[in-house]
Amino acid sequence: MSHIAVERNRRRQMNEHLKVLRSLTPCFYIKRGDQASIIGGVIEFIKELHQVVQSLEAKKRRKSLSPSPGPSPRQFRLSPPPETPFSDDFKELGACCNSPVADVEAKISGSNVILRTISKRIPGQIVRIIGALERLSFEILHLNISTMEDTVLYSFVVKIGLECQVSVEELAFEVQQSFCSQAVSIMEHAQILS
């Protein structure tokens, strides 16, 4: 009889703990209500939180090593979309920043940003774009590269980071700057050679 009571108490405690875990975990991590799904979802959530902590710690270390002042804090702002050369279905909130070197489009899609650039092929440009996104606290979820002759289209899906404090206009401008700085250095190099 004592063994049955102990087992019943253990099950009751286990169910209470599972309820607490389920309430602390965002619903999209838990697919079903069974114990294995709840525990699996909690594990995935904790792993993601651990990655966020590591990322924040690394950023804090980088900031402590670099004494240069950062940009003033701003909130991630949404703005109405301007006309864009990319498509007619640019109905979501976004921004464009175009130049003779490249066209850059950034638009909000849920908790992510879809970023597209179209330009002539520039060696090392993808690395500069990724660097700009990381500096701005965006996490790259997906990248697609399409080419046609000497033109390249980079399509990114990026997650808005916890510390992201830029607007979509600023994002488009910063990515555009990564193209412009390369174009200036190419022109300077060509002038030196001539």
PDB file of C-alpha atoms in Angstrom:
ATOM      1  CA  MET A   1       0.000   0.000   0.000  1.00  0.00           C
ATOM      2  CA  SER A   2       2.840   2.392   0.839  1.00  0.00           C
ATOM      3  CA  HIS A   3       4.499   1.719  -2.529  1.00  0.00           C
ATOM      4  CA  ILE A   4       1.286   2.675  -4.395  1.00  0.00           C
ATOM      5  CA  ALA A   5       1.033   5.971  -2.467  1.00  0.00           C
ATOM      6  CA  VAL A   6       4.676   6.803  -3.183  1.00  0.00           C
ATOM      7  CA  GLU A   7       4.195   6.100  -6.891  1.00  0.00           C
ATOM      8  CA  ARG A   8       1.000   8.186  -7.007  1.00  0.00           C
ATOM      9  CA  ASN A   9       2.820  11.098  -5.343  1.00  0.00           C
ATOM     10  CA  ARG A  10       5.726  10.768  -7.794  1.00  0.00           C
ATOM     11  CA  ARG A  11       3.329  10.908 -10.775  1.00  0.00           C
ATOM     12  CA  ARG A  12       1.517  13.912  -9.314  1.00  0.00           C
ATOM     13  CA  GLN A  13       4.831  15.771  -8.855  1.00  0.00           C
ATOM     14  CA  MET A  14       5.961  14.809 -12.352  1.00  0.00           C
ATOM     15  CA  ASN A  15       2.705  16.134 -13.862  1.00  0.00           C
ATOM     16  CA  GLU A  16       3.017  19.394 -11.879  1.00  0.00           C
ATOM     17  CA  HIS A  17       6.613  19.868 -13.054  1.00  0.00           C
ATOM     18  CA  LEU A  18       5.594  19.159 -16.665  1.00  0.00           C
ATOM     19  CA  LYS A  19       2.815  21.774 -16.369  1.00  0.00           C
ATOM     20  CA  VAL A  20       5.350  24.335 -15.131  1.00  0.00           C
ATOM     21  CA  LEU A  21       7.804  23.465 -17.924  1.00  0.00           C
ATOM     22  CA  ARG A  22       5.029  23.752 -20.489  1.00  0.00           C
ATOM     23  CA  SER A  23       3.937  27.153 -19.135  1.00  0.00           C
ATOM     24  CA  LEU A  24       7.533  28.476 -19.264  1.00  0.00           C
ATOM     25  CA  THR A  25       8.147  27.308 -22.842  1.00  0.00           C
ATOM     26  CA  PRO A  26       6.755  29.102 -25.930  1.00  0.00           C
ATOM     27  CA  CYS A  27       3.971  27.003 -27.451  1.00  0.00           C
ATOM     28  CA  PHE A  28       5.634  26.522 -30.845  1.00  0.00           C
ATOM     29  CA  TYR A  29       8.410  24.445 -29.229  1.00  0.00           C
ATOM     30  CA  ILE A  30       5.912  21.868 -27.961  1.00  0.00           C
ATOM     31  CA  LYS A  31       4.170  20.002 -30.776  1.00  0.00           C
ATOM     32  CA  ARG A  32       1.945  17.678 -28.701  1.00  0.00           C
ATOM     33  CA  GLY A  33       0.888  17.368 -25.066  1.00  0.00           C
ATOM     34  CA  ASP A  34       2.620  14.095 -24.199  1.00  0.00           C
ATOM     35  CA  GLN A  35       5.557  14.011 -21.778  1.00  0.00           C
ATOM     36  CA  ALA A  36       8.193  13.255 -24.404  1.00  0.00           C
ATOM     37  CA  SER A  37       7.061  16.192 -26.588  1.00  0.00           C
ATOM     38  CA  ILE A  38       7.029  18.590 -23.640  1.00  0.00           C
ATOM     39  CA  ILE A  39      10.512  17.560 -22.522  1.00  0.00           C
ATOM     40  CA  GLY A  40      11.821  17.621 -26.112  1.00  0.00           C
ATOM     41  CA  GLY A  41      10.387  21.098 -26.654  1.00  0.00           C
ATOM     42  CA  VAL A  42      11.896  22.362 -23.415  1.00  0.00           C
ATOM     43  CA  ILE A  43      15.291  20.954 -24.439  1.00  0.00           C
ATOM     44  CA  GLU A  44      15.114  22.794 -27.800  1.00  0.00           C
ATOM     45  CA  PHE A  45      14.067  26.028 -26.057  1.00  0.00           C
ATOM     46  CA  ILE A  46      16.930  25.753 -23.548  1.00  0.00           C
ATOM     47  CA  LYS A  47      19.407  25.086 -26.377  1.00  0.00           C
ATOM     48  CA  GLU A  48      18.241  28.236 -28.170  1.00  0.00           C
ATOM     49  CA  LEU A  49      18.452  30.265 -24.964  1.00  0.00           C
ATOM     50  CA  HIS A  50      21.965  28.912 -24.430  1.00  0.00           C
ATOM     51  CA  GLN A  51      22.954  30.071 -27.941  1.00  0.00           C
ATOM     52  CA  VAL A  52      21.527  33.522 -27.220  1.00  0.00           C
ATOM     53  CA  VAL A  53      23.528  33.719 -23.979  1.00  0.00           C
ATOM     54  CA  GLN A  54      26.733  32.674 -25.775  1.00  0.00           C
ATOM     55  CA  SER A  55      26.106  35.231 -28.504  1.00  0.00           C
ATOM     56  CA  LEU A  56      25.484  38.005 -25.971  1.00  0.00           C
ATOM     57  CA  GLU A  57      28.592  37.046 -23.986  1.00  0.00           C
ATOM     58  CA  ALA A  58      30.702  37.109 -27.151  1.00  0.00           C
ATOM     59  CA  LYS A  59      29.274  40.489 -28.104  1.00  0.00           C
ATOM     60  CA  LYS A  60      29.981  41.805 -24.607  1.00  0.00           C
ATOM     61  CA  ARG A  61      33.601  40.581 -24.859  1.00  0.00           C
ATOM     62  CA  ARG A  62      33.989  42.248 -28.254  1.00  0.00           C
ATOM     63  CA  LYS A  63      32.573  45.512 -26.911  1.00  0.00           C
ATOM     64  CA  SER A  64      34.891  45.435 -23.894  1.00  0.00           C
ATOM     65  CA  LEU A  65      37.897  44.962 -26.219  1.00  0.00           C
ATOM     66  CA  SER A  66      36.751  47.758 -28.546  1.00  0.00           C
ATOM     67  CA  PRO A  67      36.460  51.096 -26.698  1.00  0.00           C
ATOM     68  CA  SER A  68      34.867  52.900 -29.654  1.00  0.00           C
ATOM     69  CA  PRO A  69      31.397  54.257 -28.911  1.00  0.00           C
ATOM     70  CA  GLY A  70      28.528  52.478 -30.614  1.00  0.00           C
ATOM     71  CA  PRO A  71      25.467  53.986 -32.178  1.00  0.00           C
ATOM     72  CA  SER A  72      22.898  55.561 -29.928  1.00  0.00           C
ATOM     73  CA  PRO A  73      20.132  53.148 -28.869  1.00  0.00           C
ATOM     74  CA  ARG A  74      17.124  53.133 -31.192  1.00  0.00           C
ATOM     75  CA  GLN A  75      14.128  50.913 -31.401  1.00  0.00           C
ATOM     76  CA  PHE A  76      13.479  48.649 -34.389  1.00  0.00           C
ATOM     77  CA  ARG A  77      10.994  50.760 -36.314  1.00  0.00           C
ATOM     78  CA  LEU A  78       8.606  49.729 -39.016  1.00  0.00           C
ATOM     79  CA  SER A  79       8.075  52.074 -41.918  1.00  0.00           C
ATOM     80  CA  PRO A  80       5.802  52.138 -44.951  1.00  0.00           C
ATOM     81  CA  PRO A  81       7.309  50.604 -48.081  1.00  0.00           C
ATOM     82  CA  PRO A  82       8.494  52.789 -50.944  1.00  0.00           C
ATOM     83  CA  GLU A  83       8.267  51.766 -54.596  1.00  0.00           C
ATOM     84  CA  THR A  84      10.723  48.964 -55.392  1.00  0.00           C
ATOM     85  CA  PRO A  85      12.189  47.600 -58.608  1.00  0.00           C
ATOM     86  CA  PHE A  86      12.091  44.034 -57.256  1.00  0.00           C
ATOM     87  CA  SER A  87       8.395  43.193 -57.405  1.00  0.00           C
ATOM     88  CA  ASP A  88       4.852  44.462 -57.374  1.00  0.00           C
ATOM     89  CA  ASP A  89       3.971  42.380 -54.300  1.00  0.00           C
ATOM     90  CA  PHE A  90       6.031  44.544 -51.910  1.00  0.00           C
ATOM     91  CA  LYS A  91       3.022  45.003 -49.633  1.00  0.00           C
ATOM     92  CA  GLU A  92       4.768  44.287 -46.315  1.00  0.00           C
ATOM     93  CA  LEU A  93       6.643  46.932 -44.362  1.00  0.00           C
ATOM     94  CA  GLY A  94      10.084  47.526 -45.783  1.00  0.00           C
ATOM     95  CA  ALA A  95      12.665  49.799 -47.332  1.00  0.00           C
ATOM     96  CA  CYS A  96      14.876  50.048 -50.404  1.00  0.00           C
ATOM     97  CA  CYS A  97      18.281  51.606 -50.874  1.00  0.00           C
ATOM     98  CA  ASN A  98      19.418  51.675 -54.478  1.00  0.00           C
ATOM     99  CA  SER A  99      22.596  52.912 -56.112  1.00  0.00           C
ATOM    100  CA  PRO A 100      24.369  52.444 -59.453  1.00  0.00           C
ATOM    101  CA  VAL A 101      26.315  49.592 -57.798  1.00  0.00           C
ATOM    102  CA  ALA A 102      23.461  47.617 -56.224  1.00  0.00           C
ATOM    103  CA  ASP A 103      19.769  47.541 -55.345  1.00  0.00           C
ATOM    104  CA  VAL A 104      18.986  46.553 -51.751  1.00  0.00           C
ATOM    105  CA  GLU A 105      15.532  45.681 -50.419  1.00  0.00           C
ATOM    106  CA  ALA A 106      14.682  44.846 -46.794  1.00  0.00           C
ATOM    107  CA  LYS A 107      11.192  43.942 -45.628  1.00  0.00           C
ATOM    108  CA  ILE A 108       9.641  42.707 -42.404  1.00  0.00           C
ATOM    109  CA  SER A 109       8.040  39.269 -42.476  1.00  0.00           C
ATOM    110  CA  GLY A 110       6.812  38.268 -39.037  1.00  0.00           C
ATOM    111  CA  SER A 111       9.770  38.222 -36.647  1.00  0.00           C
ATOM    112  CA  ASN A 112      12.209  37.990 -39.551  1.00  0.00           C
ATOM    113  CA  VAL A 113      13.542  40.301 -42.231  1.00  0.00           C
ATOM    114  CA  ILE A 114      13.804  39.320 -45.884  1.00  0.00           C
ATOM    115  CA  LEU A 115      16.811  41.021 -47.423  1.00  0.00           C
ATOM    116  CA  ARG A 116      17.515  40.958 -51.163  1.00  0.00           C
ATOM    117  CA  THR A 117      20.373  42.510 -53.095  1.00  0.00           C
ATOM    118  CA  ILE A 118      20.995  42.554 -56.819  1.00  0.00           C
ATOM    119  CA  SER A 119      24.276  43.692 -58.322  1.00  0.00           C
ATOM    120  CA  LYS A 120      27.117  42.803 -60.630  1.00  0.00           C
ATOM    121  CA  ARG A 121      29.341  40.063 -59.195  1.00  0.00           C
ATOM    122  CA  ILE A 122      31.825  41.560 -56.741  1.00  0.00           C
ATOM    123  CA  PRO A 123      34.417  39.209 -55.234  1.00  0.00           C
ATOM    124  CA  GLY A 124      34.000  38.915 -51.452  1.00  0.00           C
ATOM    125  CA  GLN A 125      30.714  40.842 -51.358  1.00  0.00           C
ATOM    126  CA  ILE A 126      28.776  38.073 -49.617  1.00  0.00           C
ATOM    127  CA  VAL A 127      31.304  38.142 -46.761  1.00  0.00           C
ATOM    128  CA  ARG A 128      30.855  41.916 -46.379  1.00  0.00           C
ATOM    129  CA  ILE A 129      27.054  41.572 -46.302  1.00  0.00           C
ATOM    130  CA  ILE A 130      27.245  38.808 -43.675  1.00  0.00           C
ATOM    131  CA  GLY A 131      29.637  40.958 -41.620  1.00  0.00           C
ATOM    132  CA  ALA A 132      27.221  43.902 -41.794  1.00  0.00           C
ATOM    133  CA  LEU A 133      24.300  41.696 -40.703  1.00  0.00           C
ATOM    134  CA  GLU A 134      26.268  40.292 -37.758  1.00  0.00           C
ATOM    135  CA  ARG A 135      27.393  43.773 -36.649  1.00  0.00           C
ATOM    136  CA  LEU A 136      23.732  44.821 -36.647  1.00  0.00           C
ATOM    137  CA  SER A 137      22.721  41.796 -34.466  1.00  0.00           C
ATOM    138  CA  PHE A 138      20.865  39.876 -37.173  1.00  0.00           C
ATOM    139  CA  GLU A 139      21.049  36.072 -37.282  1.00  0.00           C
ATOM    140  CA  ILE A 140      21.079  34.556 -40.765  1.00  0.00           C
ATOM    141  CA  LEU A 141      18.483  31.789 -41.053  1.00  0.00           C
ATOM    142  CA  HIS A 142      18.644  31.205 -44.802  1.00  0.00           C
ATOM    143  CA  LEU A 143      20.680  32.394 -47.779  1.00  0.00           C
ATOM    144  CA  ASN A 144      19.956  31.847 -51.456  1.00  0.00           C
ATOM    145  CA  ILE A 145      22.334  32.922 -54.209  1.00  0.00           C
ATOM    146  CA  SER A 146      21.113  33.187 -57.805  1.00  0.00           C
ATOM    147  CA  THR A 147      23.331  34.216 -60.702  1.00  0.00           C
ATOM    148  CA  MET A 148      22.751  35.071 -64.327  1.00  0.00           C
ATOM    149  CA  GLU A 149      25.813  35.946 -66.382  1.00  0.00           C
ATOM    150  CA  ASP A 150      27.589  38.680 -64.366  1.00  0.00           C
ATOM    151  CA  THR A 151      24.597  39.574 -62.141  1.00  0.00           C
ATOM    152  CA  VAL A 152      23.994  38.066 -58.711  1.00  0.00           C
ATOM    153  CA  LEU A 153      20.913  38.075 -56.464  1.00  0.00           C
ATOM    154  CA  TYR A 154      21.490  37.407 -52.759  1.00  0.00           C
ATOM    155  CA  SER A 155      18.313  36.584 -50.797  1.00  0.00           C
ATOM    156  CA  PHE A 156      18.587  36.374 -47.021  1.00  0.00           C
ATOM    157  CA  VAL A 157      16.070  35.485 -44.348  1.00  0.00           C
ATOM    158  CA  VAL A 158      17.409  36.932 -41.112  1.00  0.00           C
ATOM    159  CA  LYS A 159      16.095  36.767 -37.575  1.00  0.00           C
ATOM    160  CA  ILE A 160      15.802  40.044 -35.740  1.00  0.00           C
ATOM    161  CA  GLY A 161      18.244  39.710 -32.815  1.00  0.00           C
ATOM    162  CA  LEU A 162      17.414  40.680 -29.252  1.00  0.00           C
ATOM    163  CA  GLU A 163      19.882  43.562 -29.380  1.00  0.00           C
ATOM    164  CA  CYS A 164      18.893  44.760 -32.840  1.00  0.00           C
ATOM    165  CA  GLN A 165      18.286  48.495 -32.684  1.00  0.00           C
ATOM    166  CA  VAL A 166      18.070  49.529 -36.328  1.00  0.00           C
ATOM    167  CA  SER A 167      15.189  50.292 -38.649  1.00  0.00           C
ATOM    168  CA  VAL A 168      14.670  48.523 -41.959  1.00  0.00           C
ATOM    169  CA  GLU A 169      15.827  51.728 -43.658  1.00  0.00           C
ATOM    170  CA  GLU A 170      19.073  51.651 -41.687  1.00  0.00           C
ATOM    171  CA  LEU A 171      19.525  47.952 -42.483  1.00  0.00           C
ATOM    172  CA  ALA A 172      19.101  48.590 -46.217  1.00  0.00           C
ATOM    173  CA  PHE A 173      21.494  51.555 -46.003  1.00  0.00           C
ATOM    174  CA  GLU A 174      24.173  49.575 -44.102  1.00  0.00           C
ATOM    175  CA  VAL A 175      24.031  46.727 -46.601  1.00  0.00           C
ATOM    176  CA  GLN A 176      24.202  49.272 -49.436  1.00  0.00           C
ATOM    177  CA  GLN A 177      27.292  50.769 -47.757  1.00  0.00           C
ATOM    178  CA  SER A 178      28.995  47.362 -47.921  1.00  0.00           C
ATOM    179  CA  PHE A 179      28.648  47.562 -51.711  1.00  0.00           C
ATOM    180  CA  CYS A 180      29.688  51.196 -51.941  1.00  0.00           C
ATOM    181  CA  SER A 181      32.843  50.771 -49.852  1.00  0.00           C
ATOM    182  CA  GLN A 182      33.918  47.942 -52.164  1.00  0.00           C
ATOM    183  CA  ALA A 183      33.160  50.003 -55.277  1.00  0.00           C
ATOM    184  CA  VAL A 184      35.231  52.918 -53.931  1.00  0.00           C
ATOM    185  CA  SER A 185      38.181  50.664 -53.117  1.00  0.00           C
ATOM    186  CA  ILE A 186      37.991  49.053 -56.595  1.00  0.00           C
ATOM    187  CA  MET A 187      38.007  52.511 -58.233  1.00  0.00           C
ATOM    188  CA  GLU A 188      40.907  53.660 -56.027  1.00  0.00           C
ATOM    189  CA  HIS A 189      42.841  50.494 -56.895  1.00  0.00           C
ATOM    190  CA  ALA A 190      42.181  51.046 -60.617  1.00  0.00           C
ATOM    191  CA  GLN A 191      43.416  54.655 -60.330  1.00  0.00           C
ATOM    192  CA  ILE A 192      46.598  53.514 -58.577  1.00  0.00           C
ATOM    193  CA  LEU A 193      47.274  50.978 -61.335  1.00  0.00           C
ATOM    194  CA  SER A 194      46.736  53.511 -64.144  1.00  0.00           C
TER     195      SER A 194
END
